[in-house]
Short mmCIF file of C-alpha atoms in Angstrom, two decimals:
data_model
loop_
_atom_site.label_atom_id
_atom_site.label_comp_id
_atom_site.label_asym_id
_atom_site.label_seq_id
_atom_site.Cartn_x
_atom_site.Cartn_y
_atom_site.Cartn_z
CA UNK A 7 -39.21 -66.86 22.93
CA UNK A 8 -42.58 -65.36 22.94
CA UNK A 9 -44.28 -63.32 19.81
CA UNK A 10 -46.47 -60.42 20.89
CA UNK A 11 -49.15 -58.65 18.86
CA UNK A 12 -51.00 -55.88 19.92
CA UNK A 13 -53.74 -53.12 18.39
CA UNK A 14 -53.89 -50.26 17.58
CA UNK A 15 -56.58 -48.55 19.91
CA UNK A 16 -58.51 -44.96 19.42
CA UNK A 17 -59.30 -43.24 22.95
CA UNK A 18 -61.56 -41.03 24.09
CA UNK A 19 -64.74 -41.21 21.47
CA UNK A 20 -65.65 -37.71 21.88
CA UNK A 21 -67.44 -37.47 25.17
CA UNK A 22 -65.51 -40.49 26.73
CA UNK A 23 -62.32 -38.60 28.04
CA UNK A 24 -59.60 -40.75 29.52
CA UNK A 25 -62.17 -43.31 30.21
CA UNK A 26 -63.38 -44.81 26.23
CA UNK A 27 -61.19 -47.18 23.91
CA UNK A 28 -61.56 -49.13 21.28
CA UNK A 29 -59.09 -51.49 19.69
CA UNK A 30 -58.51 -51.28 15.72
CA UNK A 31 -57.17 -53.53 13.81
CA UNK A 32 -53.85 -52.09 12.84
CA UNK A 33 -51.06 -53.85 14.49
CA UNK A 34 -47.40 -54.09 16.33
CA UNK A 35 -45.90 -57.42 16.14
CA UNK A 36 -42.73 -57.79 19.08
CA UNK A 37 -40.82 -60.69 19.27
CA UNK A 38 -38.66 -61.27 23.02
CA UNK A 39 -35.88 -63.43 23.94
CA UNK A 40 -34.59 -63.43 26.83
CA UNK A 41 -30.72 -63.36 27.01
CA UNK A 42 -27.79 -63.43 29.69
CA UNK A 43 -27.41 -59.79 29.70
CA UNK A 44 -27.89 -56.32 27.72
CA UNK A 45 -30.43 -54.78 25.87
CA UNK A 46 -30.54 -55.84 21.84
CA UNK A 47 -33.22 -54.29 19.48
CA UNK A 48 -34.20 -55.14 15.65
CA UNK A 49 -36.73 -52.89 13.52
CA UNK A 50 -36.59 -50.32 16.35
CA UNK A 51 -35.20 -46.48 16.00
CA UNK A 52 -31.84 -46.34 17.25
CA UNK A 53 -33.26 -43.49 19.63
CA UNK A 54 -35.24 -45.64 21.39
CA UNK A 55 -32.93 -48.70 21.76
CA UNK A 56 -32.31 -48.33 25.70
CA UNK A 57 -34.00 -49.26 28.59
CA UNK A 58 -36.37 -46.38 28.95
CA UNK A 59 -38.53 -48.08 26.03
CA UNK A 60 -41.86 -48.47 27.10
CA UNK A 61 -41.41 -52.25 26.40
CA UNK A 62 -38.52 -52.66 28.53
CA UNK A 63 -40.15 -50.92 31.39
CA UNK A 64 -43.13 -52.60 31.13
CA UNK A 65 -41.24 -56.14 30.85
CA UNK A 66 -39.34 -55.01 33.79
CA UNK A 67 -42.93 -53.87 36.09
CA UNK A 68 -43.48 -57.53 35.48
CA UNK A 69 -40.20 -58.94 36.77
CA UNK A 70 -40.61 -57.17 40.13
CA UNK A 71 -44.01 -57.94 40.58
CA UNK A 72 -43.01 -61.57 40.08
CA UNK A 73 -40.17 -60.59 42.53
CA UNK A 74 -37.64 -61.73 39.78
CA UNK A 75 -34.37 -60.37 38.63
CA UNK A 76 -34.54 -58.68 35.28
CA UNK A 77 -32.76 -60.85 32.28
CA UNK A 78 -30.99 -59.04 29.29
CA UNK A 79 -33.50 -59.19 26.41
CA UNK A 80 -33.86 -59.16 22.43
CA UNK A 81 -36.70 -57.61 21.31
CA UNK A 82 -37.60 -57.70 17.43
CA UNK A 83 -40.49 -55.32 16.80
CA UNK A 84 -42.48 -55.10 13.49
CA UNK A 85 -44.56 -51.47 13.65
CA UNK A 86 -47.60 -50.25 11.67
CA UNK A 87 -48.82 -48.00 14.46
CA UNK A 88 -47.89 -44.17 13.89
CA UNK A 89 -45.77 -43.24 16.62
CA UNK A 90 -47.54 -40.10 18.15
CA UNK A 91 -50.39 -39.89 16.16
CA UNK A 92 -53.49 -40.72 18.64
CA UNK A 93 -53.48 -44.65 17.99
CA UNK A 94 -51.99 -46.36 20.96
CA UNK A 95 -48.30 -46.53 19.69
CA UNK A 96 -47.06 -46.31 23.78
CA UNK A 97 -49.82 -48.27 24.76
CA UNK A 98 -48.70 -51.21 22.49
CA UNK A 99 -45.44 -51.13 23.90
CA UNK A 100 -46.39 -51.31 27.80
CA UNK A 101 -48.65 -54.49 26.67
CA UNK A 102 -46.69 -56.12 24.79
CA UNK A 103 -43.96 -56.05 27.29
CA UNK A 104 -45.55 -56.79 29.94
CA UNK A 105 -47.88 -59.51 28.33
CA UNK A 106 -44.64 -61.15 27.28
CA UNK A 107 -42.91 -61.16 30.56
CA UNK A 108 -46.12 -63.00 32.12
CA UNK A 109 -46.48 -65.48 29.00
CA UNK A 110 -42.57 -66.12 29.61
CA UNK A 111 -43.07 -66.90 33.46
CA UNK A 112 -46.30 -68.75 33.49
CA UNK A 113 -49.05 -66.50 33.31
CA UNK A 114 -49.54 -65.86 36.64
CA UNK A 115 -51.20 -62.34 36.13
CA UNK A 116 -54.73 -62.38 34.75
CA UNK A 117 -55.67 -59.05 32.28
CA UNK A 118 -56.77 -57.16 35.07
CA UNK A 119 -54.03 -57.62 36.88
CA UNK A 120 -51.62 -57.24 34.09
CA UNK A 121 -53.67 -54.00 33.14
CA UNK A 122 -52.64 -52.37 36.55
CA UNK A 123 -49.03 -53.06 36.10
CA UNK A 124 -49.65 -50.98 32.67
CA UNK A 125 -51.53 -48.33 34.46
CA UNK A 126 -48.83 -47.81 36.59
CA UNK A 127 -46.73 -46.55 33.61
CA UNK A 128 -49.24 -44.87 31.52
CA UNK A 129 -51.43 -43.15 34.18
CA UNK A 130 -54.82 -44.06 32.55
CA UNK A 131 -55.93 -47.35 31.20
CA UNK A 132 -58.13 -45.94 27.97
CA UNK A 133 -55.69 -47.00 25.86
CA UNK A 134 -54.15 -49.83 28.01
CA UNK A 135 -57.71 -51.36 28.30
CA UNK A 136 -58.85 -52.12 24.83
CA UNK A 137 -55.21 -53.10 24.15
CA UNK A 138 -55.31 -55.73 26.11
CA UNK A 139 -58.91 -56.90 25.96
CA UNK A 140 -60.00 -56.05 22.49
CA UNK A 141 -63.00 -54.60 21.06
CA UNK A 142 -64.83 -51.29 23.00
CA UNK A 143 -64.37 -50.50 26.42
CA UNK A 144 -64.94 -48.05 29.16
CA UNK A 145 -62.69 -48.04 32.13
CA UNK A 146 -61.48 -46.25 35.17
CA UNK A 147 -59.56 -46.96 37.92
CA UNK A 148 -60.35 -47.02 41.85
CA UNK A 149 -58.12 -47.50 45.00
CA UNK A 150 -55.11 -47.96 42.14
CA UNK A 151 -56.52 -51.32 40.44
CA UNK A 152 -58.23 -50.80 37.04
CA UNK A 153 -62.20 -51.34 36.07
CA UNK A 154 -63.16 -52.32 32.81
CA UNK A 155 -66.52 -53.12 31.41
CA UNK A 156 -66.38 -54.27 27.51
CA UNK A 157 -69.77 -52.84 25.21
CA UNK A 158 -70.45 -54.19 21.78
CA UNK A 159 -69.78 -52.06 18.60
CA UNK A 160 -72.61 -52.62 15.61
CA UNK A 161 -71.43 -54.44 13.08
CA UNK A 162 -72.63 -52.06 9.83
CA UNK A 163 -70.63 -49.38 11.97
CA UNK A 164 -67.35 -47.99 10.24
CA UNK A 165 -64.63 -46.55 11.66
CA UNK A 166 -62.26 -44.65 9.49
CA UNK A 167 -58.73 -42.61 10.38
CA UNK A 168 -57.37 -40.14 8.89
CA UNK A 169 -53.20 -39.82 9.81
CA UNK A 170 -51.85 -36.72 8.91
CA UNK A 171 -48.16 -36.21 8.35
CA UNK A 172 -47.07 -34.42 11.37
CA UNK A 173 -46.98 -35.61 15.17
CA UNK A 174 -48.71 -33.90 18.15
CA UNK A 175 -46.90 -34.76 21.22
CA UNK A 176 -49.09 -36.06 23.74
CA UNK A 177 -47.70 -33.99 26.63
CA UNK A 178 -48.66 -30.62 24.44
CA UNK A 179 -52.19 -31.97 23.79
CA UNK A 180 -52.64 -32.02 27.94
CA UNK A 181 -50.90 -28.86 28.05
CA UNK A 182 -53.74 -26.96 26.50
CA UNK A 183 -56.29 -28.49 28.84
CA UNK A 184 -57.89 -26.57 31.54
CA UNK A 185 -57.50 -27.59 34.70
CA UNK A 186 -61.08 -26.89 35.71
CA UNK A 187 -64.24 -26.99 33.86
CA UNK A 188 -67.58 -25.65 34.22
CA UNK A 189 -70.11 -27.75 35.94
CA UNK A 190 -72.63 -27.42 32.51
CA UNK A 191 -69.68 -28.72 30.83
CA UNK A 192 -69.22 -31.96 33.01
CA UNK A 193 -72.75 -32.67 33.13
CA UNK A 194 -72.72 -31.98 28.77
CA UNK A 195 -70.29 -35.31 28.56
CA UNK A 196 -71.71 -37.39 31.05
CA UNK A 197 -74.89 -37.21 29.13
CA UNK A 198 -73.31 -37.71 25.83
CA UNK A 199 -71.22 -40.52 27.08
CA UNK A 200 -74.18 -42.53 28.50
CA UNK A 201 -76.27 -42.48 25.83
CA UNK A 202 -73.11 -42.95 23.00
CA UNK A 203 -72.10 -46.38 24.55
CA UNK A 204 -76.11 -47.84 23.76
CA UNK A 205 -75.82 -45.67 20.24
CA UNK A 206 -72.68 -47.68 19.34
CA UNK A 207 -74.21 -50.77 20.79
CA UNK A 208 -77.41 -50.43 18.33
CA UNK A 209 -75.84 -48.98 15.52
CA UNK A 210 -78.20 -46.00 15.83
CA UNK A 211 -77.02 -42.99 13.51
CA UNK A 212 -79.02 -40.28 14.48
CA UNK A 213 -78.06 -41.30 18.17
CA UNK A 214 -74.19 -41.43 17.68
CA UNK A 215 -74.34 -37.87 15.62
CA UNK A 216 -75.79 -35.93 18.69
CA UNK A 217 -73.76 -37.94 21.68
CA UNK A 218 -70.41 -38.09 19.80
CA UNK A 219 -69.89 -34.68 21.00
CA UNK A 220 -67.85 -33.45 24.06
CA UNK A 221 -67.01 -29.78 25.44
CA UNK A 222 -63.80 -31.35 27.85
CA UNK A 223 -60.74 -31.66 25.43
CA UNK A 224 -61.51 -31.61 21.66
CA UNK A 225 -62.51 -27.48 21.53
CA UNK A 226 -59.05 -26.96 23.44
CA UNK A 227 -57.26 -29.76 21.03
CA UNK A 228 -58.97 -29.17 17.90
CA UNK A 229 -56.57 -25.91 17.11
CA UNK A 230 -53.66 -28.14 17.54
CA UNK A 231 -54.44 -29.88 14.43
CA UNK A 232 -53.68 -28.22 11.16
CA UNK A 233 -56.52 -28.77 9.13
CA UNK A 234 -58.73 -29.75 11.38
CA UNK A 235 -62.08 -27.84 10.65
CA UNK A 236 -61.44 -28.47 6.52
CA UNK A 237 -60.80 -32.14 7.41
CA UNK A 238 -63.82 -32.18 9.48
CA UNK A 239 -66.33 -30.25 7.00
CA UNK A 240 -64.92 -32.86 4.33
CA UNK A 241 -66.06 -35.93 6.47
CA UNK A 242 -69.24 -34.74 6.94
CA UNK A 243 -69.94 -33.91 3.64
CA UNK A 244 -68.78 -37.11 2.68
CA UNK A 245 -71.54 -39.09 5.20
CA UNK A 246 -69.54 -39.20 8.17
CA UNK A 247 -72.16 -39.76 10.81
CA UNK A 248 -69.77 -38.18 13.12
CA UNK A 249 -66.00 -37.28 13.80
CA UNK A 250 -63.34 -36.79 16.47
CA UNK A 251 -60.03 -36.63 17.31
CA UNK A 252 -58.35 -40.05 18.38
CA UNK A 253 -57.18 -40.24 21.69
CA UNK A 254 -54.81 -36.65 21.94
CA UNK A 255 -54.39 -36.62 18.16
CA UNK A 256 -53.49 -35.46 15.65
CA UNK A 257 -54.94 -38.52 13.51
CA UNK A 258 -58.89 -37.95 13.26
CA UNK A 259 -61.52 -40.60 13.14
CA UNK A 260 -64.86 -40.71 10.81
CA UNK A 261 -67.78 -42.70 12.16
CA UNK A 262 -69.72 -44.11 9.24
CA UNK A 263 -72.43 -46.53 8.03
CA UNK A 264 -73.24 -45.60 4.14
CA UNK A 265 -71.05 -48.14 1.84
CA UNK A 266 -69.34 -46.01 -0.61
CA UNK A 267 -68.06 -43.21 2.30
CA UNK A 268 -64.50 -44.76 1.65
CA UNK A 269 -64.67 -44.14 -2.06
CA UNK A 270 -65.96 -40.85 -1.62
CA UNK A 271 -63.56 -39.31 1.01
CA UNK A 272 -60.38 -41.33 -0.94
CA UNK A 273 -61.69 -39.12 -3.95
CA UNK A 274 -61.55 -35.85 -2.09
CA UNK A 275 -59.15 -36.33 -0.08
CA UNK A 276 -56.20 -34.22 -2.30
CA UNK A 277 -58.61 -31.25 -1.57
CA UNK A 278 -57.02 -31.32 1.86
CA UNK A 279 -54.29 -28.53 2.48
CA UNK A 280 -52.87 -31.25 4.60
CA UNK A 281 -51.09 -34.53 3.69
CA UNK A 282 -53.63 -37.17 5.22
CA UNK A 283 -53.19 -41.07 5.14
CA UNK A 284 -56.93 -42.55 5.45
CA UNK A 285 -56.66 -46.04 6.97
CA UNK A 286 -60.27 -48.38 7.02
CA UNK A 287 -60.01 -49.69 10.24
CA UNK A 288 -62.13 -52.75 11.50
CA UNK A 289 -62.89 -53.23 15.13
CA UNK A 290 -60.46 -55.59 16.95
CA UNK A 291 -62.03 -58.00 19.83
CA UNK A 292 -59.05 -60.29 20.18
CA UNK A 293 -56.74 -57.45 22.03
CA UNK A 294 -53.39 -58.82 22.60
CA UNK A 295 -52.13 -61.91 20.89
CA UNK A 296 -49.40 -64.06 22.58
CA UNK A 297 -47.55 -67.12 20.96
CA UNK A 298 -45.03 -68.54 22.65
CA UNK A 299 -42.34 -71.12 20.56
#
């Protein structure tokens, strides 16, 4: 029997499309067994009790690359991820099953490796990355294997989500995407992603508020979210030092360093139109936690 935990991560950081992640500390706890044969789930919806969940098929990635057959499992999952809400919820489930298939046989995959079995299933690791490593990283992948470099986050920096009540499909938030972009555009978020990696790094304000911006999927995305521009005025009045939408949404995410921004936005918060959770949410720089009994 192996217990899992795994992060919740935020993707994208504004400029950092498909590419940025950090893990936050807001967790899924699985629990596997394996068993002699079928599928049994606890704490999971009953619509997602089959082997198409992400956990299953990640376990399963595992098993072949190991060359083994695949055993019948029981899976016991504990959630506080928001399932489609921009916070990793899929991601968590490809780790976790795949990080307890390789605990279970030996470890034989490093978290590289195991991150390009995850790839495989999620297409793009800036979720997948952070998950497994922890903390803030930028990644890509080249000739099918994964890169990931890790960057530190400034201690006095603050991130805070706001979960609204309603889901946004990740499929519809590609939908809306252009499939090309102008080349002022490109070069706009290359800039801004450069320099936001050192802004985070230092904890420099005034240098996260102008390269925290991005013109490649949050203008298209934005109008997606109900709510968006009030919630977004409301953080900045507040002291946000800047805001964007977590990986493809809808939850947004408030970049802070003054104290008492908490306090203030929990205060206004009913001026919303929307029904918005707000969630203080420390960096994570463990990444996935395995404990095996």
């Amino acid at each position: 029997m192996v217990t899992v935990r795994v992060p919740a991560t935020t993707a994208n950081i504004g400029p950092g499309f498909d590419t940025f992640g950090c893990a936050l500390a807001l967790y899924n706890t699985f629990t596997f067994a394996q068993t002699d044969s079928g599928l049994h789930f606890t704490g999971c919806e009953d619509a997602y009790c089959n082997e198409e969940n992400l956990a299953v098929v990640s376990y399963r990635s595992v098993m072949d690359a190991l060359g083994l057959p695949m055993p019948g499992l029981s899976i016991t999952m504990h959630t506080e991820i928001p399932i489609c809400r921009g916070l990793g919820s899929s991601a968590s489930l490809i780790v976790a099953g795949a990080a307890a298939a390789n605990a279970l046989h030996g470890s034989p995959f490093t978290p590289l490796q195991l991150l390009g079995i995850c790839n495989d299933i999620e297409g793009h690791p800036d979720n997948l990355a952070p998950a497994l490593l922890g903390g803030l990283v930028a990644s890509f992948v080249e000739d099918g294997h994964p890169v990931a470099a890790r960057y530190n986050v400034h201690p006095a920096l603050h991130f805070t989500a706001l979960i609204p009540d309603f889901e946004l499909s990740t499929h519809r938030a590609r939908s809306v995407l252009p499939k090309e972009v102008p080349y002022g555009d490109a070069v706009f978020n290359v800039s801004r992603a450069a320099v936001l990696l050192k802004a985070l790094e230092l904890g420099d304000g005034d240098l996260i508020r102008v390269s925290l911006q991005d013109r490649l999927h949050q203008p298209y995305r934005s109008v997606l979210i109900r709510g968006y521009e009030q919630v977004k005025k409301l953080a900045l009045e507040c002291g946000a030092l800047a805001f964007c939408i977590s990986g493809a949404g809808p939850t947004l995410l408030c970049l802070s360093m003054e104290e008492g921004f908490d306090e203030a936005l929990a205060e206004r918060l009913p001026e919303l139109s929307e029904h918005w959770t707000q969630l203080s949410l420390p960096v994570d720089y463990n990444g996935v936690q395995v404990t095996l009994s």
